[in-house]
C-alpha positions as CSV (number, residue, x, y, z in Angstrom):
1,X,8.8,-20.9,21.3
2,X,6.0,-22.4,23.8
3,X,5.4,-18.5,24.6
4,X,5.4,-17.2,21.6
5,X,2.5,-20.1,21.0
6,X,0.6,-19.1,24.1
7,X,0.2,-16.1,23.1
8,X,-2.7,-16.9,20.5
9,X,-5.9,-17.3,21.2
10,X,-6.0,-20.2,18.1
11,X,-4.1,-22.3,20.4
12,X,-5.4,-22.4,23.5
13,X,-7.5,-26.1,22.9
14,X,-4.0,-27.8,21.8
15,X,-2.3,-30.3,24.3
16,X,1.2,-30.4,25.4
17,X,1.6,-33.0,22.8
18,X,0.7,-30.5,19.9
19,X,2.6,-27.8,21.7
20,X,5.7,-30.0,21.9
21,X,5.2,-31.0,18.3
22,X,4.6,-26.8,17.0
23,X,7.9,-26.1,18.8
24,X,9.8,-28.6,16.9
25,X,8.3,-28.1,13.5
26,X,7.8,-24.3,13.8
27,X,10.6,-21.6,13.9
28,X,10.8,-17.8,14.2
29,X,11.5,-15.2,11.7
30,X,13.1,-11.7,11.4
31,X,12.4,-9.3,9.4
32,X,14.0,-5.5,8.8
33,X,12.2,-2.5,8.1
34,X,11.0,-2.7,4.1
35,X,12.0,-6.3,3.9
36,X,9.6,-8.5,1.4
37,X,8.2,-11.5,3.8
38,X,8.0,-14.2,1.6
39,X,4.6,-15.3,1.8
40,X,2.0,-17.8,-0.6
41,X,1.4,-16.3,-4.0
42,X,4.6,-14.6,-3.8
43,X,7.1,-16.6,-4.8
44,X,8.7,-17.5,-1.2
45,X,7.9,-20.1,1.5
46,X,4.5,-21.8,0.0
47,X,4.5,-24.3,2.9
48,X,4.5,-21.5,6.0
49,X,2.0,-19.9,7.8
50,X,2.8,-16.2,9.5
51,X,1.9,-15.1,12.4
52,X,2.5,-11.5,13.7
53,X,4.6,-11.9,16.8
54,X,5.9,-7.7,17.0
55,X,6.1,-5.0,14.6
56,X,3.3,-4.5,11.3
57,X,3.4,-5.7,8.1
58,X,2.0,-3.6,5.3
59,X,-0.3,-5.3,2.3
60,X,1.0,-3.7,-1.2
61,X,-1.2,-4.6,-3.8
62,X,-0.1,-3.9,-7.5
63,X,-2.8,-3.0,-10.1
64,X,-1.3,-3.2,-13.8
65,X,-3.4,-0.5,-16.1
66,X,-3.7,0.7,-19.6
67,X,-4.0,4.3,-19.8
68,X,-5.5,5.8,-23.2
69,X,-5.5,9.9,-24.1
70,X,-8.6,11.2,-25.5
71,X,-8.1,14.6,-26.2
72,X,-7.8,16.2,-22.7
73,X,-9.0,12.9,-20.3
74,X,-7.5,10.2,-19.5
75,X,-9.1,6.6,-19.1
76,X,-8.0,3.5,-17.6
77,X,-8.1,-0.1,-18.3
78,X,-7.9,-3.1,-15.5
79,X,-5.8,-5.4,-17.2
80,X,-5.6,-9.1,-15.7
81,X,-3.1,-11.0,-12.5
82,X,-0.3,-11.7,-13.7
83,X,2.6,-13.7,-11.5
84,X,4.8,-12.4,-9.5
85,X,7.8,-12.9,-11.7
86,X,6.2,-10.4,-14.0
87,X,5.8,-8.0,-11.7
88,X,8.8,-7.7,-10.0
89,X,9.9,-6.8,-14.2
90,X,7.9,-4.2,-14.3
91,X,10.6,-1.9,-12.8
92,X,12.6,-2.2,-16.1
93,X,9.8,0.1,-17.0
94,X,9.5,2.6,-14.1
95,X,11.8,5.4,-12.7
96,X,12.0,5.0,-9.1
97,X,11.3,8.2,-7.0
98,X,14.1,8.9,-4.3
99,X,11.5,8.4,-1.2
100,X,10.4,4.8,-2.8
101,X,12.3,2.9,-0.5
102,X,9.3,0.3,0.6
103,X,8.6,-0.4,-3.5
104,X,12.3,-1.0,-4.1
105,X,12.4,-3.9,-1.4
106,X,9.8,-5.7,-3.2
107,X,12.5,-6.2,-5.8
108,X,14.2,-9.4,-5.4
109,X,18.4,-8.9,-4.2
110,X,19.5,-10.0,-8.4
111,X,16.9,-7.8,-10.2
112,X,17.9,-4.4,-7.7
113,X,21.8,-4.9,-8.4
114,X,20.1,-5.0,-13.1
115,X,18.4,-2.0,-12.4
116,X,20.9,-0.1,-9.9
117,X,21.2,2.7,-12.6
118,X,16.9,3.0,-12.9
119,X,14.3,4.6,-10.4
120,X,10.9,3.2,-9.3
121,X,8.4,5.2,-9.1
122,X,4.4,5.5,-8.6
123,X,2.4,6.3,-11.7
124,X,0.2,9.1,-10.4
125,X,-2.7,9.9,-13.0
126,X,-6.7,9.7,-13.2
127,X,-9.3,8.3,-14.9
128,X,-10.5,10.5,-17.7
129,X,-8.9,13.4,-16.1
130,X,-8.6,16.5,-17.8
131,X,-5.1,17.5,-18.7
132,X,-4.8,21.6,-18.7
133,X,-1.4,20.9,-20.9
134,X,-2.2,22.2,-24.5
135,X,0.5,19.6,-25.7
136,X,-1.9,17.0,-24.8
137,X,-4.1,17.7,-27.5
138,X,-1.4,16.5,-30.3
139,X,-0.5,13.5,-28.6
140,X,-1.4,10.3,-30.3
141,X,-4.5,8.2,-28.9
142,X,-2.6,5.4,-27.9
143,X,-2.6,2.9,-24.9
144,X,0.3,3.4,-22.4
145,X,1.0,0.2,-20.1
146,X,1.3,1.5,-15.7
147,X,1.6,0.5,-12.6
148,X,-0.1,1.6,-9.4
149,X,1.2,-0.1,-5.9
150,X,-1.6,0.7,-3.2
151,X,-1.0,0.8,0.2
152,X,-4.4,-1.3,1.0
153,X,-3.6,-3.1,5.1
154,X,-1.4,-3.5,7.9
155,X,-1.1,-6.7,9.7
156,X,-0.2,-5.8,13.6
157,X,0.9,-8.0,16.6
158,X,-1.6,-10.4,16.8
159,X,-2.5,-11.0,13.1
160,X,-2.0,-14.5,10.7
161,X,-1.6,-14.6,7.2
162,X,-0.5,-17.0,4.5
163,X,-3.1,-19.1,5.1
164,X,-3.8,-19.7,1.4
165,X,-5.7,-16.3,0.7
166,X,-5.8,-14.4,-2.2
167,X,-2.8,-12.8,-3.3
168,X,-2.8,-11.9,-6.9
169,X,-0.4,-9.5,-7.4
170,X,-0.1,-8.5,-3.5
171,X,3.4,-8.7,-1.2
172,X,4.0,-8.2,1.8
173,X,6.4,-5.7,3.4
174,X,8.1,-5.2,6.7
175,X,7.1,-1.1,7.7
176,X,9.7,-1.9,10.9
177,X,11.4,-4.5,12.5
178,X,9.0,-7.8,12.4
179,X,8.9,-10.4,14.2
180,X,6.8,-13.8,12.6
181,X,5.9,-17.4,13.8
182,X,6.2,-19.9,10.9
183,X,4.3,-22.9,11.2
184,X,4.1,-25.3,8.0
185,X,0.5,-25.2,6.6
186,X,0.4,-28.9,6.4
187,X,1.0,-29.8,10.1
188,X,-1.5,-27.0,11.0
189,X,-4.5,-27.7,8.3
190,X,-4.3,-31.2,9.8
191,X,-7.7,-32.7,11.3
192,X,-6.2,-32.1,14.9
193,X,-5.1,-28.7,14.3
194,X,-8.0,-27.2,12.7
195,X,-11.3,-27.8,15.4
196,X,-14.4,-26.0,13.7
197,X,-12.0,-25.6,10.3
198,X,-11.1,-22.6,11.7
199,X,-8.0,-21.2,9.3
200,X,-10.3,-21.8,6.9
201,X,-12.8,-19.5,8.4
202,X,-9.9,-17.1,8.3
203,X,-8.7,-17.2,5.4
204,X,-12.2,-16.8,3.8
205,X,-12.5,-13.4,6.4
206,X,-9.4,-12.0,5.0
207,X,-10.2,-12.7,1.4
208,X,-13.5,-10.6,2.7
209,X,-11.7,-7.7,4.9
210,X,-9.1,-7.2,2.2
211,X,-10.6,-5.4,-0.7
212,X,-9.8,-7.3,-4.5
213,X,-8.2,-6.0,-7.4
214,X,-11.3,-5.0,-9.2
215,X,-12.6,-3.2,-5.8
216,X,-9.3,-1.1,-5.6
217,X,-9.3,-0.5,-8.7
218,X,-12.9,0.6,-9.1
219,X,-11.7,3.2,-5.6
220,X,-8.8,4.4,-7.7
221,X,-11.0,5.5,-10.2
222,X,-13.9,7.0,-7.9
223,X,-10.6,9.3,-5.6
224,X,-9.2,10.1,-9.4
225,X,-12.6,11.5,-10.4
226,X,-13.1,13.5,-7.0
227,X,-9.4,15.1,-7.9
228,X,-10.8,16.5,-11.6
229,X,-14.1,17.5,-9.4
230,X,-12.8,19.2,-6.8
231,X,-10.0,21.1,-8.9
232,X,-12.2,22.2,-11.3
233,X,-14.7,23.6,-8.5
234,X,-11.4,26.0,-7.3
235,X,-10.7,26.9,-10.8
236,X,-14.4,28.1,-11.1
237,X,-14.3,30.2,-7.8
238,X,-10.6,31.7,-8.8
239,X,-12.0,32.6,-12.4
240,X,-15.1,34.3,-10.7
241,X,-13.7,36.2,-8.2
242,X,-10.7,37.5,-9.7
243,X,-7.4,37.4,-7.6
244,X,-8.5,40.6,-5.9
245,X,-7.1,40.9,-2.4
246,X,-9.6,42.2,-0.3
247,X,-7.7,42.4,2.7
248,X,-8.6,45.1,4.9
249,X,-7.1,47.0,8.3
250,X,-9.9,45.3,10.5
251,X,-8.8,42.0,8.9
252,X,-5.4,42.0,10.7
253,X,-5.2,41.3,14.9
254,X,-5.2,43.9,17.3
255,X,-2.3,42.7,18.6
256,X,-0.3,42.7,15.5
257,X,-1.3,46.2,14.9
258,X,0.0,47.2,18.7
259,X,3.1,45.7,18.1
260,X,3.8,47.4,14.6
261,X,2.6,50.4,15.7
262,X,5.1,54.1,16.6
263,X,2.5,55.0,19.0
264,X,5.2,53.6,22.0
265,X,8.3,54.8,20.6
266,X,6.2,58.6,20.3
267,X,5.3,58.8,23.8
268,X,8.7,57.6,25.0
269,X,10.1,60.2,22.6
């Protein structure tokens, strides 16, 4: 444990004394690839700090959305946090896709045996995209609830979290085998643990390095509408020049010529 402590830079002004007491008070964690780590804010250890001892953690952050068909464009709506016993229901809701494996950890063990028989998926759609399906047309304006998990960090070797930051909607998955240092937040938020408050500095840094829900959702929108751009662009260029194949002799390699040439086989004839 004492090396495991050494390793970080954050500890480097403690005494034996604090060392002796971490080692007591602190334990290590193990994790397998696509495991949930139980952090603040999601339902699992509240009184623990993590700190990154081997492997990477990835940051999934869940945006609930209502989706409403106007004619041939579809618009989204940023609905509110909700807690993470909600959102561990909305898979009663989604089909899960066969190469889903990280989203179907975040499940808890007793609501993956309920929905065995269901799949998980990710709600891939834009905002006010334009649907080329003529069916869309007859389909009634109404609101349709989804859910979009983003991908949005990785915390390597090294890294701390569960310091109290924001995590509305957010887990935090094993991507392989992980290795953690949990120290209760109590003993290490103490006076004598935190010179220059400095997990308060940073937790406020990763509040600021990890973007919000509002931000994500406002870059879900903005890589939606480059989607609609950029295939409506193609369609313009395939309309206007026609699927012509223009392919000429000179456009194939010399050498692929040589070699599917008779010329050889003649002069050996």
């Amino acid at each position: 444990m004492q090396e495991a402590i050494r390793r970080f830079q954050y500890f480097d002004h403690w005494t034996e004394d604090q060392i002796r007491e971490c080692c007591i008070l602190a334990k290590v964690a193990h994790y397998e690839p696509q495991q949930q780590i139980a952090v603040p804010g999601t339902g699992g250890d509240l009184e623990y700090a993590y700190f990154v001892l081997s492997g990477q953690c990835l940051v999934l952050q869940c945006l609930k959305m209502m989706k409403k068909v106007r004619g041939k464009r579809q618009c989204f709506r940023l609905l509110p946090a909700e807690s993470d016993d909600r959102i561990l229901h909305i898979a009663e809701r989604l089909m899960k896709r066969k190469d889903s494996e990280v989203l179907e950890a975040v499940l808890s063990p007793t609501l993956r045996q309920s929905l065995s028989g269901s799949r998980l998926s990710l709600a891939r759609s834009g905002s006010c995209e334009e649907s080329d399906d003529h069916d869309s047309q007859n389909q009634p304006n109404e609101e349709k609830l989804e859910h979009h998990f983003l991908d949005v960090g990785t915390y390597s070797c090294g890294s701390v979290f569960g310091l109290g930051e924001r995590m509305q909607d957010r887990s935090i998955v094993a991507r392989n085998h992980v290795q953690c240092m949990l120290i209760p937040r109590y003993w290490l938020f103490m006076k004598h643990q935190n010179t220059g408050n400095v997990w308060q500095r940073i937790k406020m840094y990763l509040d600021q390095a990890i973007p919000s829900r509002e931000q994500l959702f406002n870059k879900f929108l903005d890589d939606i509408n480059w989607m609609v751009y950029r295939k409506r662009v193609v369609n313009d260029v395939i309309q206007r020049r026609g699927r012509q194949i223009n392919t000429r002799l000179a456009d194939v390699p010399i050498v692929c010529r040589v070699e599917q040439s008779d010329i050889g086989q003649s002069k050996k004839r």
